[in-house]
Coordinates of C-alpha atoms in Angstrom, one line a residue:
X1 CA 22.0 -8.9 35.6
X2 CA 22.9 -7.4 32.5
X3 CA 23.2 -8.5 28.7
X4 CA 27.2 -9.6 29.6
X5 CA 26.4 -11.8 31.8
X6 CA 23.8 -13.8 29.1
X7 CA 26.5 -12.9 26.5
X8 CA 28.9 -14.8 29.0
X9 CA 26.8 -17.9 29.4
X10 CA 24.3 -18.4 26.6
X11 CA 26.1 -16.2 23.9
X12 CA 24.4 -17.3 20.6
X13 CA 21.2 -16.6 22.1
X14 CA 19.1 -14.2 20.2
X15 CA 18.8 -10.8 22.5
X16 CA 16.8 -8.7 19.5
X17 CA 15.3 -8.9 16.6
X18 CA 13.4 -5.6 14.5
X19 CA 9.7 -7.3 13.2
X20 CA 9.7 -5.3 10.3
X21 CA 13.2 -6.1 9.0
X22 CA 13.8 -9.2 10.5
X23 CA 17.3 -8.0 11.3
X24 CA 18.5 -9.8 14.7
X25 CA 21.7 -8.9 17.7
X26 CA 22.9 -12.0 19.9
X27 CA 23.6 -11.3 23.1
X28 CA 27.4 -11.9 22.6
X29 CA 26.5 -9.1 19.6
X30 CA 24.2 -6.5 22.0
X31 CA 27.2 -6.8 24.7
X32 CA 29.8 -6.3 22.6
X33 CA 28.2 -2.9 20.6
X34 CA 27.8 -1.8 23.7
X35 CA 30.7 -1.7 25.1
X36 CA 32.0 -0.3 21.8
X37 CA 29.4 2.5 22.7
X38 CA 30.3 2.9 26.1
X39 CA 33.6 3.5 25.2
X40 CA 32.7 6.3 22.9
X41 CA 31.2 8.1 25.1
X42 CA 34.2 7.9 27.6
X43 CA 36.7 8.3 25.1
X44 CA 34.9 11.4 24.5
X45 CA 35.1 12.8 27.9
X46 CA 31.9 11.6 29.5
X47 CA 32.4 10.3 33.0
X48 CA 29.8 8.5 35.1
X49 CA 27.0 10.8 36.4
X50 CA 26.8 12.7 33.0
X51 CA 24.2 13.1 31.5
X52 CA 23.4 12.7 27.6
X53 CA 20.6 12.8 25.3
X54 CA 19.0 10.7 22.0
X55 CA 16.4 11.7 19.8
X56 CA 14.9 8.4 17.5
X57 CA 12.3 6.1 16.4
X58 CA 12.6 2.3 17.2
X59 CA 16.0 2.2 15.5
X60 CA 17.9 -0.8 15.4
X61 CA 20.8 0.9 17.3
X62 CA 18.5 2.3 20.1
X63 CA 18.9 -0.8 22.2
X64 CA 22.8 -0.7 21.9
X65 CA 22.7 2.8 22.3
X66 CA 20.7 2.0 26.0
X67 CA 23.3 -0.2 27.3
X68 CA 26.5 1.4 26.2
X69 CA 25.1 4.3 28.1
X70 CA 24.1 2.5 30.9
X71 CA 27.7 0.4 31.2
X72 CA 29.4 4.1 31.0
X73 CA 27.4 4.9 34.0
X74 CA 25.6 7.9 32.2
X75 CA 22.4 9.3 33.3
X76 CA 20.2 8.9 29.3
X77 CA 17.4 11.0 28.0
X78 CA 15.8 8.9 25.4
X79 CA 13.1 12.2 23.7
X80 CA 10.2 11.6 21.6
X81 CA 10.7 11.6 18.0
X82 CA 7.3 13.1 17.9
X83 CA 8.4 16.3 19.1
X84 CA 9.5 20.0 17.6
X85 CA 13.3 20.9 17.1
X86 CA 12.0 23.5 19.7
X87 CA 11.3 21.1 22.6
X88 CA 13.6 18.7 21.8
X89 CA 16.3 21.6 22.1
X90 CA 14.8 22.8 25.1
X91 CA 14.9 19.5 26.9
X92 CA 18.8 18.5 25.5
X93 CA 19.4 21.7 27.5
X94 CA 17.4 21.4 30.7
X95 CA 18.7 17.7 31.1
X96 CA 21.8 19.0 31.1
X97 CA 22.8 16.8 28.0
X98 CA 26.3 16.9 26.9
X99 CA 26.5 14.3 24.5
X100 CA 23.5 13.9 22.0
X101 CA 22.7 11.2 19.2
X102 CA 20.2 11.0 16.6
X103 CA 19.3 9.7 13.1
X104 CA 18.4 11.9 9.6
X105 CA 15.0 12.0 11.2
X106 CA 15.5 14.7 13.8
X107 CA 18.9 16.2 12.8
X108 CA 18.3 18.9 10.8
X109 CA 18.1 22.1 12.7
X110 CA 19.4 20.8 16.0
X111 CA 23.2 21.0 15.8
X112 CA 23.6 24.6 16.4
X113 CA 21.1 24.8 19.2
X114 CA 23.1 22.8 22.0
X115 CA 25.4 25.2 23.1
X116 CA 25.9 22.9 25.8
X117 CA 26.5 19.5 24.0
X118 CA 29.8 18.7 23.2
X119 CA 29.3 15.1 21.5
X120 CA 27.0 15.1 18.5
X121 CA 26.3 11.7 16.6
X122 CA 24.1 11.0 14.0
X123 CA 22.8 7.6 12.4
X124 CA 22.5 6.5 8.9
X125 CA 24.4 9.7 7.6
X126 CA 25.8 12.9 8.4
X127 CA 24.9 16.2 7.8
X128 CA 27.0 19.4 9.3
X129 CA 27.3 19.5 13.0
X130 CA 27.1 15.7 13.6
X131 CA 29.8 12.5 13.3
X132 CA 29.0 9.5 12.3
X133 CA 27.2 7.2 15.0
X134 CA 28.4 4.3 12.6
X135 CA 32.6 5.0 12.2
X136 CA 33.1 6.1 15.8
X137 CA 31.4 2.7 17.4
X138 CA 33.1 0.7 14.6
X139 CA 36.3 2.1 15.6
X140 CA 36.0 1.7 19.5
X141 CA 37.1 -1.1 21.7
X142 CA 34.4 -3.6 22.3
X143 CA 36.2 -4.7 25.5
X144 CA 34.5 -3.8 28.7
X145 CA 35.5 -0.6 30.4
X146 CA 37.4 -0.9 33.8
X147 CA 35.4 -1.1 37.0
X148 CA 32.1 -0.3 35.3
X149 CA 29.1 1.1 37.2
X150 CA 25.2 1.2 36.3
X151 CA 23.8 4.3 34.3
X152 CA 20.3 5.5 34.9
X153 CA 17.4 6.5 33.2
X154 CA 16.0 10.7 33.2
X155 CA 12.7 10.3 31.3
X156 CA 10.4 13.4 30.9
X157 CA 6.3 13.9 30.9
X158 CA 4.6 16.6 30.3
X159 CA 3.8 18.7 33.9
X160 CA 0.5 19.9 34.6
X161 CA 1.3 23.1 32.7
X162 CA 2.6 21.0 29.8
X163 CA 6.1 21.8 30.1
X164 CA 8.4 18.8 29.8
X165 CA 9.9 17.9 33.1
X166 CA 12.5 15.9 33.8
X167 CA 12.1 11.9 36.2
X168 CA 15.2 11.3 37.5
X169 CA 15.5 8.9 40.6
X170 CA 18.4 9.2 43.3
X171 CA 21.6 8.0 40.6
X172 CA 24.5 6.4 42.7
X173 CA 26.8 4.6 41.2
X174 CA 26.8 1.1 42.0
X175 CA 28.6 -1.6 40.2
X176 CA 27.4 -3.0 37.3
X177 CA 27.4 -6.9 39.0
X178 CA 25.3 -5.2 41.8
X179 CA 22.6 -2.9 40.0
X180 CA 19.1 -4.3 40.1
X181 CA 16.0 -3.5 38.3
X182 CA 12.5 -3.4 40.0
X183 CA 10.9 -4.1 36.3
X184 CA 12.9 -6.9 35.8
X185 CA 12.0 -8.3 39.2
X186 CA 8.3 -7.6 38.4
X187 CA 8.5 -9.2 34.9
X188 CA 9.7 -12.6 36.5
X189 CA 7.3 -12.7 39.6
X190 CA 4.2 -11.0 38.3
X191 CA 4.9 -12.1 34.6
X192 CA 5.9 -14.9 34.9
X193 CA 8.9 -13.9 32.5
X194 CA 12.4 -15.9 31.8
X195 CA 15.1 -16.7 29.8
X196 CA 12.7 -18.6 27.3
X197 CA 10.5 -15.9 26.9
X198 CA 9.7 -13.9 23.9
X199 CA 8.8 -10.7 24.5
X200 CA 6.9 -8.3 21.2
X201 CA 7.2 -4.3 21.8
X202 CA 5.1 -2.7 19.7
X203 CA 5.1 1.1 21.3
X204 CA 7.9 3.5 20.6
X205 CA 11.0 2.7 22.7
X206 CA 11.3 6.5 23.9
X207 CA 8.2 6.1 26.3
X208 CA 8.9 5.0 29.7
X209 CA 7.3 1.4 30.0
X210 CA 8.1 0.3 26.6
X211 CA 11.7 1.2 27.0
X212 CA 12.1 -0.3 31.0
X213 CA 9.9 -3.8 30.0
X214 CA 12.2 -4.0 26.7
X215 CA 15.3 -3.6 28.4
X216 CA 14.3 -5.7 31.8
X217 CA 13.5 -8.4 29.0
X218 CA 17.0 -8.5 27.6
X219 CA 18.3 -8.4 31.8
X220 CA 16.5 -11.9 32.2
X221 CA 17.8 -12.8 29.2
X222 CA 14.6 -13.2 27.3
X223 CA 14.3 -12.6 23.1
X224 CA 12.8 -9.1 22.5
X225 CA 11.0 -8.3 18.9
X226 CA 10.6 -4.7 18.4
X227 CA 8.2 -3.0 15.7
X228 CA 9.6 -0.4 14.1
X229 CA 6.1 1.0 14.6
X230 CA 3.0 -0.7 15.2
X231 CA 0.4 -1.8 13.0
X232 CA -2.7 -4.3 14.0
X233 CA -1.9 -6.6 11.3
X234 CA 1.6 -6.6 11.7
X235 CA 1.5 -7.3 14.9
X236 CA -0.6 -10.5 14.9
X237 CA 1.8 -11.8 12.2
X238 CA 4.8 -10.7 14.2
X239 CA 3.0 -13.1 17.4
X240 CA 3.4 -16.0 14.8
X241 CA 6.2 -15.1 13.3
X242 CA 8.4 -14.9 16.3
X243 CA 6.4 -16.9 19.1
X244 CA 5.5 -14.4 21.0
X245 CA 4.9 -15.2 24.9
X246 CA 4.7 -11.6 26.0
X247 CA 3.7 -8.3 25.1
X248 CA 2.7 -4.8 27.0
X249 CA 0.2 -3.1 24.6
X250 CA -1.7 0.4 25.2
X251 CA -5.4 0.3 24.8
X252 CA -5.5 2.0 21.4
X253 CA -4.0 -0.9 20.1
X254 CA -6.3 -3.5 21.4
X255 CA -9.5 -1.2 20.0
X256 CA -7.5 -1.4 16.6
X257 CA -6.7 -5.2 16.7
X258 CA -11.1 -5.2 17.3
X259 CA -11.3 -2.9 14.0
X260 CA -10.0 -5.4 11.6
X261 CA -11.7 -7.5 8.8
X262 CA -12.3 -11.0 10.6
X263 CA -10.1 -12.5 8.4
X264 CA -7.3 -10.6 9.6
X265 CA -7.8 -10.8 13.1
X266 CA -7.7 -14.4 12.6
X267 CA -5.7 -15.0 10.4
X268 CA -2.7 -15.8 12.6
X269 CA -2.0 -18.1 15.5
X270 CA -2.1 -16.8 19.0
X271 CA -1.4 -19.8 21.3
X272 CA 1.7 -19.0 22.3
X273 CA 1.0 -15.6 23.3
X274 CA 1.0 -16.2 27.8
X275 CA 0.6 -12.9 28.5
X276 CA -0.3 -9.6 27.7
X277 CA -0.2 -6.4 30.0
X278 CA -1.6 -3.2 28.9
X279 CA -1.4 0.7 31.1
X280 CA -0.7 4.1 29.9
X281 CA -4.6 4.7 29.7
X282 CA -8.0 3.6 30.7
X283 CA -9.4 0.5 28.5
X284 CA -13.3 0.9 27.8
X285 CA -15.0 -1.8 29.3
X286 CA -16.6 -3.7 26.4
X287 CA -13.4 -3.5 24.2
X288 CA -11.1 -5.5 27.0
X289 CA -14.5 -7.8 27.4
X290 CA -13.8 -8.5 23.8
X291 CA -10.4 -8.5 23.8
X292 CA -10.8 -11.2 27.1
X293 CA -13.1 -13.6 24.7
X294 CA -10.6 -13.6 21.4
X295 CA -7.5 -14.4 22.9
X296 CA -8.9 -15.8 27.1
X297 CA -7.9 -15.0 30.4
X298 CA -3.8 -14.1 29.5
X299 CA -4.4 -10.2 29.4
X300 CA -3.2 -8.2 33.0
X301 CA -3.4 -4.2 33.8
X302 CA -1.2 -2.1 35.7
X303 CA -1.7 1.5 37.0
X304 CA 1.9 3.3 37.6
X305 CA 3.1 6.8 36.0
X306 CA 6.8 7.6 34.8
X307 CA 7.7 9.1 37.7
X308 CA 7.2 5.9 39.5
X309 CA 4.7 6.7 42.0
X310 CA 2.7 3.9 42.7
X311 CA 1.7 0.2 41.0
X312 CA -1.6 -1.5 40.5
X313 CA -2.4 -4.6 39.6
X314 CA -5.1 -6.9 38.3
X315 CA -5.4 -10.3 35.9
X316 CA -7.8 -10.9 33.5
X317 CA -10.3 -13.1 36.3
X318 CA -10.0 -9.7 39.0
X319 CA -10.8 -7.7 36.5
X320 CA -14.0 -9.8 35.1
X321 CA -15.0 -10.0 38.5
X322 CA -14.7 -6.3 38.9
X323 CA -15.0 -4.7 35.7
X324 CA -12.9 -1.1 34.7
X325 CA -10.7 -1.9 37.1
X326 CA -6.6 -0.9 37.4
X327 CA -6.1 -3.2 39.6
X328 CA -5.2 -3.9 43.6
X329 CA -1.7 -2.0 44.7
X330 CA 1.2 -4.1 45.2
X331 CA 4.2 -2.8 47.7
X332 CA 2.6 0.0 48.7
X333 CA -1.0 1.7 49.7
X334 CA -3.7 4.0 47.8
X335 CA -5.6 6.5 49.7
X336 CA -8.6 8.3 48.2
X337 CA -8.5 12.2 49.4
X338 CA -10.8 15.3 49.8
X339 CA -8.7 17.7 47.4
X340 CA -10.6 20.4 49.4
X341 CA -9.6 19.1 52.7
X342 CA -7.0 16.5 52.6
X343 CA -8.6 14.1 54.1
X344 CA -8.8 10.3 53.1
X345 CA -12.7 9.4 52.3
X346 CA -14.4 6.2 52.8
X347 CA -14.7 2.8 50.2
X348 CA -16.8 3.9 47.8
X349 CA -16.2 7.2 47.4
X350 CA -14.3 9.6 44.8
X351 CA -11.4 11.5 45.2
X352 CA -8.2 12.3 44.4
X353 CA -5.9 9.0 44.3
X354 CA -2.6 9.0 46.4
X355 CA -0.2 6.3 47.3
X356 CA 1.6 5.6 50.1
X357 CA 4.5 3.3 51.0
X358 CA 7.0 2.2 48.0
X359 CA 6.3 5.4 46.2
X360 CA 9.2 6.1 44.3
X361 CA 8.2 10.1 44.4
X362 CA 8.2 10.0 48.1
X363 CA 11.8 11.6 47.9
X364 CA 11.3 14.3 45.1
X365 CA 9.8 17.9 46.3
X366 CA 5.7 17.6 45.5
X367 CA 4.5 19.9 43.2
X368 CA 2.2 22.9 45.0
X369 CA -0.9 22.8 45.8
X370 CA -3.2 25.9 44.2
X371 CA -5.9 25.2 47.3
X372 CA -7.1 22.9 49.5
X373 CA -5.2 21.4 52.5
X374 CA -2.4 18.8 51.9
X375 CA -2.8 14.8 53.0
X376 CA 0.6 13.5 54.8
X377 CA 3.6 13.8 54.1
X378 CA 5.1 10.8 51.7
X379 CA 1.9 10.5 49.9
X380 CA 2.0 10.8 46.5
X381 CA -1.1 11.5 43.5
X382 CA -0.6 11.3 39.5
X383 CA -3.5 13.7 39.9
X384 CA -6.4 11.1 39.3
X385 CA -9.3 10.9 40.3
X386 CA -10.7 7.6 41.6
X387 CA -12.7 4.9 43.8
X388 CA -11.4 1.7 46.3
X389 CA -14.5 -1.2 46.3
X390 CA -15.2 -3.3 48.8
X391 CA -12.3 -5.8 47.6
X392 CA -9.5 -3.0 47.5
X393 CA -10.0 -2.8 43.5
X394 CA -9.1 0.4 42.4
X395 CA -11.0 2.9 40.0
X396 CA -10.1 5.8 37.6
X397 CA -13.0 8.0 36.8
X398 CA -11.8 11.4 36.0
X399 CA -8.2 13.0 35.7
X400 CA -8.0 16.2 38.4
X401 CA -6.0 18.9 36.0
X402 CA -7.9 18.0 32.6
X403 CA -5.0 15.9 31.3
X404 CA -6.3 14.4 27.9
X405 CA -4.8 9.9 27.6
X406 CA -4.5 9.9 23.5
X407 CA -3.9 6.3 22.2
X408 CA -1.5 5.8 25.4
X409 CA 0.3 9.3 25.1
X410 CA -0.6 12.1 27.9
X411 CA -0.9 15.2 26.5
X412 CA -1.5 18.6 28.9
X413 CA -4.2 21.1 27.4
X414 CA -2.2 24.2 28.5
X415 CA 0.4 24.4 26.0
X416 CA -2.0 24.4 23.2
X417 CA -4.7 27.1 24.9
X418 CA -1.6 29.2 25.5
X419 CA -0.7 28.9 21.3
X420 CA -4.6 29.5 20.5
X421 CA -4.8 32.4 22.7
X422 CA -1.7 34.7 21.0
X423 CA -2.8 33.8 18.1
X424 CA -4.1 37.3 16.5
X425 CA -7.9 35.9 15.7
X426 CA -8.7 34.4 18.4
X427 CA -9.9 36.1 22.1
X428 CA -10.0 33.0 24.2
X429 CA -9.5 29.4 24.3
X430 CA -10.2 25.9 26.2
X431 CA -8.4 22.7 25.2
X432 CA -9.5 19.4 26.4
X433 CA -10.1 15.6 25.5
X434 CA -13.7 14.1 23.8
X435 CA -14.2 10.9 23.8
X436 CA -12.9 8.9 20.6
X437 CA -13.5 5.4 20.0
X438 CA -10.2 4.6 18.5
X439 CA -7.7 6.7 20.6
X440 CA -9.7 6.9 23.2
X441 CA -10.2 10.2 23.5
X442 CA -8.8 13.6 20.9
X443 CA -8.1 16.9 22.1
X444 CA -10.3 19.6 21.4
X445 CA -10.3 23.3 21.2
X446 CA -13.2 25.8 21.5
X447 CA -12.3 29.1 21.2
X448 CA -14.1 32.5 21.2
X449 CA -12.8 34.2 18.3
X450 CA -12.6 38.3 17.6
X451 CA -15.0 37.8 15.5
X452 CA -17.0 35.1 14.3
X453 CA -16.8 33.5 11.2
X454 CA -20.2 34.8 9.2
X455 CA -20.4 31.6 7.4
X456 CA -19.1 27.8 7.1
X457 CA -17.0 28.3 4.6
X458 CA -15.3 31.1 7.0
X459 CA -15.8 29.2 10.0
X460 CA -13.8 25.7 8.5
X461 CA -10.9 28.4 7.3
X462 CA -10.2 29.7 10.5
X463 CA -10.3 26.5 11.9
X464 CA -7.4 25.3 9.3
X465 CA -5.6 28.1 10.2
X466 CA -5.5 27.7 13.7
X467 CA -4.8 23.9 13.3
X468 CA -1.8 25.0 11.4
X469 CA -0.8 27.7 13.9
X470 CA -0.5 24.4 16.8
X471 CA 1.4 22.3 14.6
X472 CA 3.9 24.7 13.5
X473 CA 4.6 25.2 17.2
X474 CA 4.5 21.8 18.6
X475 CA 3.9 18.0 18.6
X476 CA 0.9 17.4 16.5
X477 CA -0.1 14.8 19.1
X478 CA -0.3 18.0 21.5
X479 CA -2.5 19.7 19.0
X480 CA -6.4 19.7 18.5
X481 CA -8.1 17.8 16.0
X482 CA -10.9 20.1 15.6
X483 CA -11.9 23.7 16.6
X484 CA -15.8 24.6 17.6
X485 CA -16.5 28.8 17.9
X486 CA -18.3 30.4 20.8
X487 CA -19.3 33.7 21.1
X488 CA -18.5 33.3 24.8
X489 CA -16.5 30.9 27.2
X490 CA -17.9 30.4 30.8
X491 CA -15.3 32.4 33.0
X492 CA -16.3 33.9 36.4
X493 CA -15.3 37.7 37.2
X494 CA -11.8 36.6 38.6
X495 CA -11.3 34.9 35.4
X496 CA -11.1 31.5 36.0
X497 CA -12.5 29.4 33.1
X498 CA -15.2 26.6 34.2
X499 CA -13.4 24.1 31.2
X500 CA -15.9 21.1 33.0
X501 CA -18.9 23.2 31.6
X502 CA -17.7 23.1 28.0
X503 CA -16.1 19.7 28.7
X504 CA -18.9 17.5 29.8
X505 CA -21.2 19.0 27.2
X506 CA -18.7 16.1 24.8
X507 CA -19.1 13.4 27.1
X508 CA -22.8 13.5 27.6
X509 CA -23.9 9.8 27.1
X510 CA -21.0 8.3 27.8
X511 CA -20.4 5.8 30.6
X512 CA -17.0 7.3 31.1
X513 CA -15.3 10.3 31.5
X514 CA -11.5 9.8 30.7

């Protein structure tokens, strides 16, 4: 399924509508800018297989933009618009982008650092180095291209070093009546999604769930609302507004929803809201309690990572019978392992979390191992560290290479300790997540400086500075909130840092530790 077949049958449906503007696309609309789209990008050389690239917030085009790539059969790179012109140029390049498309938001500075890109579009306006988005889909066909074959999504998370790296899943190109979607097919049986659903996305379409439940929405032909960007209020109004049946939320959001004035939480009516499934980080316990009582039983979890290793599941009843829970696994296994010695450890017990059987990472090369022996071959691990029960209910309880969940967005420590560390004040640094009620957790540097500030004053300048220094090299959701000095970090004679010592001195108290 795809939005020409509901644009075939049920043409005057409505296939999207922006919250904030209200603007909507009927699927007879969405289908045809597509193909207008599609053909763009083959008129302009692009041939199934290649790749190109986007850079935008939750435009009203960036749906469009989805399926005319995927009816050309082109493998897309949808990049954060959170990011520096540095690492969006560096992943255009390493995706192997040759066509790339982005709004005023992003453009400046990027045209003449894709040596590589041959296609460059821009929304809204122009500036030099970019054509118009706007003329060139205006002035294309919208009739479908001849024997049309699916595209494919190459999404990219941070590795364990923080560099960007790039998902891809094997691409063939199979016909565009014969391509299937495993969210889609989840969103009907676990979701209990269909054609009369209404489905509110709240999260910025360039993340990996957000963008595959939006767009497996629009293959079972449901209504999808999008928020330009999300805001508590707003979104309770947009439920009402638009009868909301279905949403897919990050935890943040929920704690946010729990921050507002009474009379704004209810000030809107819920009831048609069926569902709502929430992942990307852990939920603190009393917050999904709460969040259970205000609007009942309708809220679900899943456990999965962008790579597509893995699925958990759990409703709001298994997880009030087995509270902090991600859920049971569902098409494939999980395995708890000894990161020392490989080997799977009993119920109960905590370890490194690997799955088994319907892991989509199975065929990609694992990354190495720095020690330790290595559990079988086909296993996969997003690095976690967790539990099984009794029941088969999993639990996350720590994260194995320090990687810091912020309001939903992973974020590696790495990049920034390497930025701190050439910076000319500063001797050493350790970056890591503290606990934060609202995001759930912040990052956090501590660095030992040259020499130490000799007084407040000193000590909240050079903390400015090197604040500054983050941010001027990369995505201030990468960058620390606040810096604490130490005469001395905790490294051993080989040089290894002990980060847990400094870490858990934060989370003392707490009944969690991610």
């Amino acid at each position: 399924m795809y939005p020409g077949v509901h644009a075939a049958t049920s043409p005057d449906r409505v296939a999207l509508i922006m919250a904030g503007s209200g603007e909507t696309l009927t699927y007879a609309q969405l289908d045809a800018e597509a193909n207008r789209v599609s053909r763009v990008f083959r008129e302009a050389g692009l041939v199934p297989g290649d790749h190109v690239a986007w850079c935008l917030e939750n435009h009203r085009n960036f749906l469009p933009l989805v399926w005319g790539a995927y009816y050309a059969g082109l493998v897309y790179t949808p990049i954060s618009s959170r990011l520096t012109a540095d690492e969006i140029a560096y992943i255009v390049g390493d995706s192997g982008a040759v066509a790339f498309v982005t709004s005023g938001y992003k453009a400046a500075g990027l045209a003449g650092r894709m040596p590589g890109v041959g296609l460059r579009l821009m929304m809204d306006d122009t500036v030099d180095g970019y054509d118009s988005y706007e003329q060139a889909v205006a002035a294309a066909s919208p009739e479908p291209l001849a024997g049309r074959v699916s595209g494919n999504s190459m999404l990219y998370t941070s590795g364990t070093t923080g560099r960007p790296k790039g998902v891809l899943t094997a691409y063939e190109p199979v016909p565009l009546e014969d391509a299937q979607s495993a969210v889609a097919i989840v969103c009907v049986l676990l979701l209990r999604m269909s054609h009369k659903s209404v489905y509110l996305s709240p999260a910025p379409l360039y993340h990996g769930a957000p963008l595959r439940f939006t767009t497996a929405a629009q293959i079972i032909g449901a209504t999808t609302v999008v928020m330009e960007r999300f805001d508590a209020a707003e979104f309770l109004a947009a439920v009402e507004r638009y009868s909301v049946t279905h949403t897919q939320v990050v935890p943040t959001m929920f704690v946010r929803m729990l921050k507002l004035p009474g009379e704004q939480r209810h000030a809107h009516d819920l009831s048609t809201l069926t569902l709502a499934v929430h992942a990307a980080a852990p939920c603190p316990v009393e917050a999904k309690r709460q969040m259970i009582d205000w609007w009942g039983p309708i809220i679900g979890e899943y456990y999965a990572g962008t790579d597509g290793i893995g699925f958990t599941y759990c409703d709001s009843e298994q997880w009030l019978a087995h509270p902090g829970t991600v859920g049971r696994p569902i098409g494939c296994e999980v395995h708890i392992v000894d990161d020392a010695t490989g080997t799977e450890l009993p119920v109960g017990d905590e370890g490194v979390v690997y799955f088994s059987r319907g892991a989509a990472g199975d065929d990609r090369p694992r990354e190495e191992k720095t020690g330790g022996s290595t559990p079988p071959d086909g296993w996969s691990s997003l690095g976690d560290i967790g539990r099984i029960d009794d029941d088969g209910f999993l639990y996350l309880t720590d994260r194995k290479a320090y990687m810091i969940i912020s309001g939903g967005v992973n974020v590696y420590p790495q990049e920034a300790e390497n930025l701190l560390t050439m910076h000319p004040a500063v001797m050493d640094a350790a970056v890591f997540g503290v606990p934060d009620d609202d995001l759930g957790e912040v990052v956090k540097a501590v660095v030992q400086p040259m020499e130490m500030p000799v007084d407040a004053a000193a000590e909240a300048a050079l903390e400015r500075d090197l604040i500054d220094h983050c941010r001027a090299g990369m995505a201030s959701v990468k960058c620390p909130r606040t810096v604490d000095f130490r005469e001395t970090l905790p490294r051993d004679q080989n040089g290894k840092l002990y980060k847990r010592l400094l870490r858990d001195e934060y989370w003392q108290g707490r009944d969690r530790r991610i």
